[in-house]
Amino acid sequence: MGLFVTFEGVEGSGKTTLINRLYDEMLRLGYSVIKTREPGGNKISEQIRNIILDVDNCEMDYRTEALLYAASRRQHLVEVIRPALEAGATVICDRFLDSSLAYQGHARGLGIEKVYDINLYATEGILPDVTVYIDVAPEEGLSRITNSHRKVDRLDLETAAFHTKVREGYLLVAGMFPDRIRVVDGSQPLDRIYADIKEIVFAKIPRR
Ligand code: TMP
């Protein structure tokens, strides 16, 4: 089985840039590696993503939201993640179930344990081998988004208090899974963050 690596963090934490850098470096070093993202990563999951993030869907119930993320995750796991791991590739995924625990479980108030249960059903117990959580203050992350050209989605429209709860949720979840989740200080310069990430991920890859 390949190594399953996930990245987590609030909006604007720099996840995507750091993932691209890690992916490019692993490719250059000759590793078999794929990068993918949630919600999305295949046709059905991208369709579900559009429903969840559509700014017109403001009436969406929180449990509906949690179930849609879990449904999208299930399809992504079956179509993309599991086959790649079975083929021995490293899978780098931008967000996975810890996003649901922090956003839906804690910030929406559905309960981390409850959301964990529906996600274990969706993934048949498959969990990442290692999760890098990039910790940045939500104000910092959101200001980076406002200054970028990324399209605003339904969750971006939430209040600053919501995003503060998301971070609080991530820190709680990191405390629940200390062996799997590694917290990286996202306020450091990008090169320093990347060095931390490389150390964490490469320590998990079996020597060839
Ligand atoms: P993205 O901006 O990283 O593509 O993620 C889309 C949004 O979906 C982001 O606000 C985080 C949110 N999200 C959840 O609330 N729960 C989840 O399980 C996932 C994967 C994402």
CSV table of N, CA and C in Angstrom, one decimal, residues 4-9 15 19 36-40 45 66 69-78 80-82 85 91-104 115-116 119-132 170 173 180-181:
chain,number,residue,atom,x,y,z
A,4,PHE,N,-0.7,7.5,2.5
A,4,PHE,CA,-1.8,8.4,2.3
A,4,PHE,C,-1.5,9.6,3.2
A,5,VAL,N,-1.3,10.8,2.5
A,5,VAL,CA,-1.0,12.0,3.2
A,5,VAL,C,-2.1,13.0,3.0
A,6,THR,N,-2.6,13.6,4.1
A,6,THR,CA,-3.6,14.7,3.9
A,6,THR,C,-3.1,16.0,4.5
A,7,PHE,N,-3.6,17.1,3.9
A,7,PHE,CA,-3.3,18.4,4.4
A,7,PHE,C,-4.6,19.1,4.8
A,8,GLU,N,-4.5,19.8,6.0
A,8,GLU,CA,-5.6,20.5,6.5
A,8,GLU,C,-5.3,21.9,6.9
A,9,GLY,N,-6.3,22.8,7.0
A,9,GLY,CA,-6.0,24.1,7.5
A,9,GLY,C,-7.2,25.0,7.1
A,15,LYS,N,-2.1,25.8,2.0
A,15,LYS,CA,-2.1,24.4,1.7
A,15,LYS,C,-1.7,24.1,0.3
A,19,ILE,N,1.3,21.9,-1.1
A,19,ILE,CA,1.0,20.6,-1.7
A,19,ILE,C,1.7,20.5,-3.1
A,36,THR,N,-4.6,15.2,-5.1
A,36,THR,CA,-6.0,15.3,-5.4
A,36,THR,C,-6.6,16.2,-4.3
A,37,ARG,N,-7.9,16.5,-4.3
A,37,ARG,CA,-8.5,17.4,-3.4
A,37,ARG,C,-9.9,17.1,-3.0
A,38,GLU,N,-10.4,17.5,-1.8
A,38,GLU,CA,-11.8,17.3,-1.4
A,38,GLU,C,-12.4,18.7,-1.1
A,39,PRO,N,-13.7,18.9,-1.2
A,39,PRO,CA,-14.5,18.0,-1.9
A,39,PRO,C,-14.2,18.0,-3.4
A,40,GLY,N,-14.2,16.9,-4.1
A,40,GLY,CA,-13.9,16.9,-5.5
A,40,GLY,C,-13.1,15.7,-5.9
A,45,SER,N,-17.9,13.6,-7.4
A,45,SER,CA,-17.6,14.4,-6.2
A,45,SER,C,-17.5,15.9,-6.5
A,66,ALA,N,-23.0,18.0,6.1
A,66,ALA,CA,-22.1,16.9,6.5
A,66,ALA,C,-22.2,15.6,5.7
A,69,TYR,N,-20.7,16.1,2.2
A,69,TYR,CA,-19.2,16.0,2.2
A,69,TYR,C,-18.8,14.5,2.4
A,70,ALA,N,-19.5,13.8,3.2
A,70,ALA,CA,-19.2,12.4,3.4
A,70,ALA,C,-19.4,11.6,2.1
A,71,ALA,N,-20.5,11.9,1.4
A,71,ALA,CA,-20.8,11.2,0.2
A,71,ALA,C,-19.8,11.5,-0.9
A,72,SER,N,-19.4,12.8,-1.0
A,72,SER,CA,-18.3,13.1,-1.9
A,72,SER,C,-17.0,12.4,-1.6
A,73,ARG,N,-16.7,12.3,-0.3
A,73,ARG,CA,-15.5,11.6,0.2
A,73,ARG,C,-15.5,10.2,-0.2
A,74,ARG,N,-16.7,9.5,0.0
A,74,ARG,CA,-16.8,8.1,-0.4
A,74,ARG,C,-16.5,7.9,-1.8
A,75,GLN,N,-17.1,8.6,-2.7
A,75,GLN,CA,-16.9,8.4,-4.1
A,75,GLN,C,-15.4,8.7,-4.5
A,76,HIS,N,-14.8,9.7,-3.9
A,76,HIS,CA,-13.4,10.0,-4.1
A,76,HIS,C,-12.5,8.9,-3.7
A,77,LEU,N,-12.8,8.3,-2.5
A,77,LEU,CA,-12.0,7.2,-2.0
A,77,LEU,C,-12.0,6.0,-2.9
A,78,VAL,N,-13.3,5.7,-3.3
A,78,VAL,CA,-13.4,4.5,-4.1
A,78,VAL,C,-12.8,4.6,-5.5
A,80,VAL,N,-10.6,7.2,-6.6
A,80,VAL,CA,-9.3,7.8,-6.8
A,80,VAL,C,-8.3,7.3,-5.7
A,81,ILE,N,-8.6,7.5,-4.5
A,81,ILE,CA,-7.6,7.3,-3.4
A,81,ILE,C,-7.3,5.8,-3.2
A,82,ARG,N,-8.3,5.0,-3.0
A,82,ARG,CA,-8.0,3.6,-2.8
A,82,ARG,C,-7.2,2.9,-3.9
A,85,LEU,N,-3.6,4.0,-3.8
A,85,LEU,CA,-2.8,3.4,-2.7
A,85,LEU,C,-2.6,1.9,-2.9
A,91,VAL,N,-0.4,9.2,-2.0
A,91,VAL,CA,-1.6,10.0,-2.3
A,91,VAL,C,-1.5,11.3,-1.4
A,92,ILE,N,-1.4,12.5,-2.1
A,92,ILE,CA,-1.4,13.7,-1.3
A,92,ILE,C,-2.8,14.4,-1.6
A,93,CYS,N,-3.5,14.5,-0.5
A,93,CYS,CA,-4.9,15.0,-0.6
A,93,CYS,C,-5.1,16.3,0.1
A,94,ASP,N,-5.6,17.3,-0.6
A,94,ASP,CA,-5.9,18.6,0.0
A,94,ASP,C,-7.3,18.5,0.7
A,95,ARG,N,-7.3,18.3,2.0
A,95,ARG,CA,-8.4,18.1,2.9
A,95,ARG,C,-8.9,16.7,2.8
A,96,PHE,N,-9.4,16.2,4.0
A,96,PHE,CA,-10.0,14.9,4.0
A,96,PHE,C,-10.9,14.9,5.3
A,97,LEU,N,-11.2,13.8,6.0
A,97,LEU,CA,-12.2,13.8,7.0
A,97,LEU,C,-12.0,14.8,8.1
A,98,ASP,N,-10.8,15.2,8.4
A,98,ASP,CA,-10.6,16.2,9.5
A,98,ASP,C,-11.2,17.5,9.2
A,99,SER,N,-11.4,17.8,7.9
A,99,SER,CA,-12.1,19.1,7.6
A,99,SER,C,-13.5,18.9,8.1
A,100,SER,N,-14.1,17.8,7.8
A,100,SER,CA,-15.5,17.6,8.3
A,100,SER,C,-15.6,17.7,9.8
A,101,LEU,N,-14.6,17.1,10.5
A,101,LEU,CA,-14.6,17.1,12.0
A,101,LEU,C,-14.5,18.6,12.5
A,102,ALA,N,-13.6,19.4,11.8
A,102,ALA,CA,-13.5,20.8,12.3
A,102,ALA,C,-14.6,21.7,11.9
A,103,TYR,N,-15.0,21.6,10.6
A,103,TYR,CA,-16.1,22.5,10.1
A,103,TYR,C,-17.5,22.1,10.5
A,104,GLN,N,-17.8,20.8,10.2
A,104,GLN,CA,-19.2,20.4,10.5
A,104,GLN,C,-19.3,19.9,12.0
A,115,VAL,N,-19.9,13.2,13.6
A,115,VAL,CA,-19.4,13.4,12.2
A,115,VAL,C,-18.3,12.4,11.9
A,116,TYR,N,-17.5,12.1,12.9
A,116,TYR,CA,-16.5,11.0,12.7
A,116,TYR,C,-17.1,9.7,12.4
A,119,ASN,N,-18.3,9.5,8.8
A,119,ASN,CA,-17.2,9.5,7.9
A,119,ASN,C,-16.5,8.1,7.9
A,120,LEU,N,-16.5,7.5,9.1
A,120,LEU,CA,-15.9,6.1,9.1
A,120,LEU,C,-16.7,5.2,8.3
A,121,TYR,N,-18.1,5.4,8.3
A,121,TYR,CA,-18.9,4.6,7.4
A,121,TYR,C,-18.6,4.9,6.0
A,122,ALA,N,-18.4,6.1,5.6
A,122,ALA,CA,-18.0,6.5,4.2
A,122,ALA,C,-16.7,5.9,3.8
A,123,THR,N,-15.7,5.9,4.7
A,123,THR,CA,-14.4,5.5,4.3
A,123,THR,C,-14.1,4.0,4.6
A,124,GLU,N,-15.0,3.4,5.2
A,124,GLU,CA,-14.8,2.0,5.7
A,124,GLU,C,-13.6,1.9,6.6
A,125,GLY,N,-13.4,3.0,7.4
A,125,GLY,CA,-12.3,3.0,8.4
A,125,GLY,C,-11.0,3.4,7.8
A,126,ILE,N,-10.9,3.7,6.5
A,126,ILE,CA,-9.6,4.1,6.0
A,126,ILE,C,-9.3,5.5,6.5
A,127,LEU,N,-8.1,5.7,7.1
A,127,LEU,CA,-7.7,7.0,7.6
A,127,LEU,C,-6.3,7.3,7.0
A,128,PRO,N,-6.0,8.6,6.9
A,128,PRO,CA,-4.6,9.0,6.4
A,128,PRO,C,-3.5,8.4,7.3
A,129,ASP,N,-2.4,8.1,6.7
A,129,ASP,CA,-1.2,7.6,7.5
A,129,ASP,C,-0.7,8.8,8.2
A,130,VAL,N,-0.7,10.0,7.6
A,130,VAL,CA,-0.2,11.2,8.3
A,130,VAL,C,-1.0,12.4,7.7
A,131,THR,N,-1.3,13.3,8.6
A,131,THR,CA,-2.1,14.5,8.3
A,131,THR,C,-1.3,15.7,8.8
A,132,VAL,N,-1.0,16.6,7.8
A,132,VAL,CA,-0.3,17.9,8.2
A,132,VAL,C,-1.4,19.0,8.4
A,170,TYR,N,-10.0,22.3,14.7
A,170,TYR,CA,-8.8,21.6,14.2
A,170,TYR,C,-7.8,21.3,15.4
A,173,VAL,N,-9.2,18.4,17.3
A,173,VAL,CA,-9.1,17.1,16.5
A,173,VAL,C,-7.6,16.7,16.6
A,180,ARG,N,-1.4,10.7,14.5
A,180,ARG,CA,-1.6,10.9,13.0
A,180,ARG,C,-1.5,12.4,12.6
A,181,ILE,N,-1.9,13.3,13.4
A,181,ILE,CA,-2.0,14.7,12.9
A,181,ILE,C,-0.8,15.5,13.5
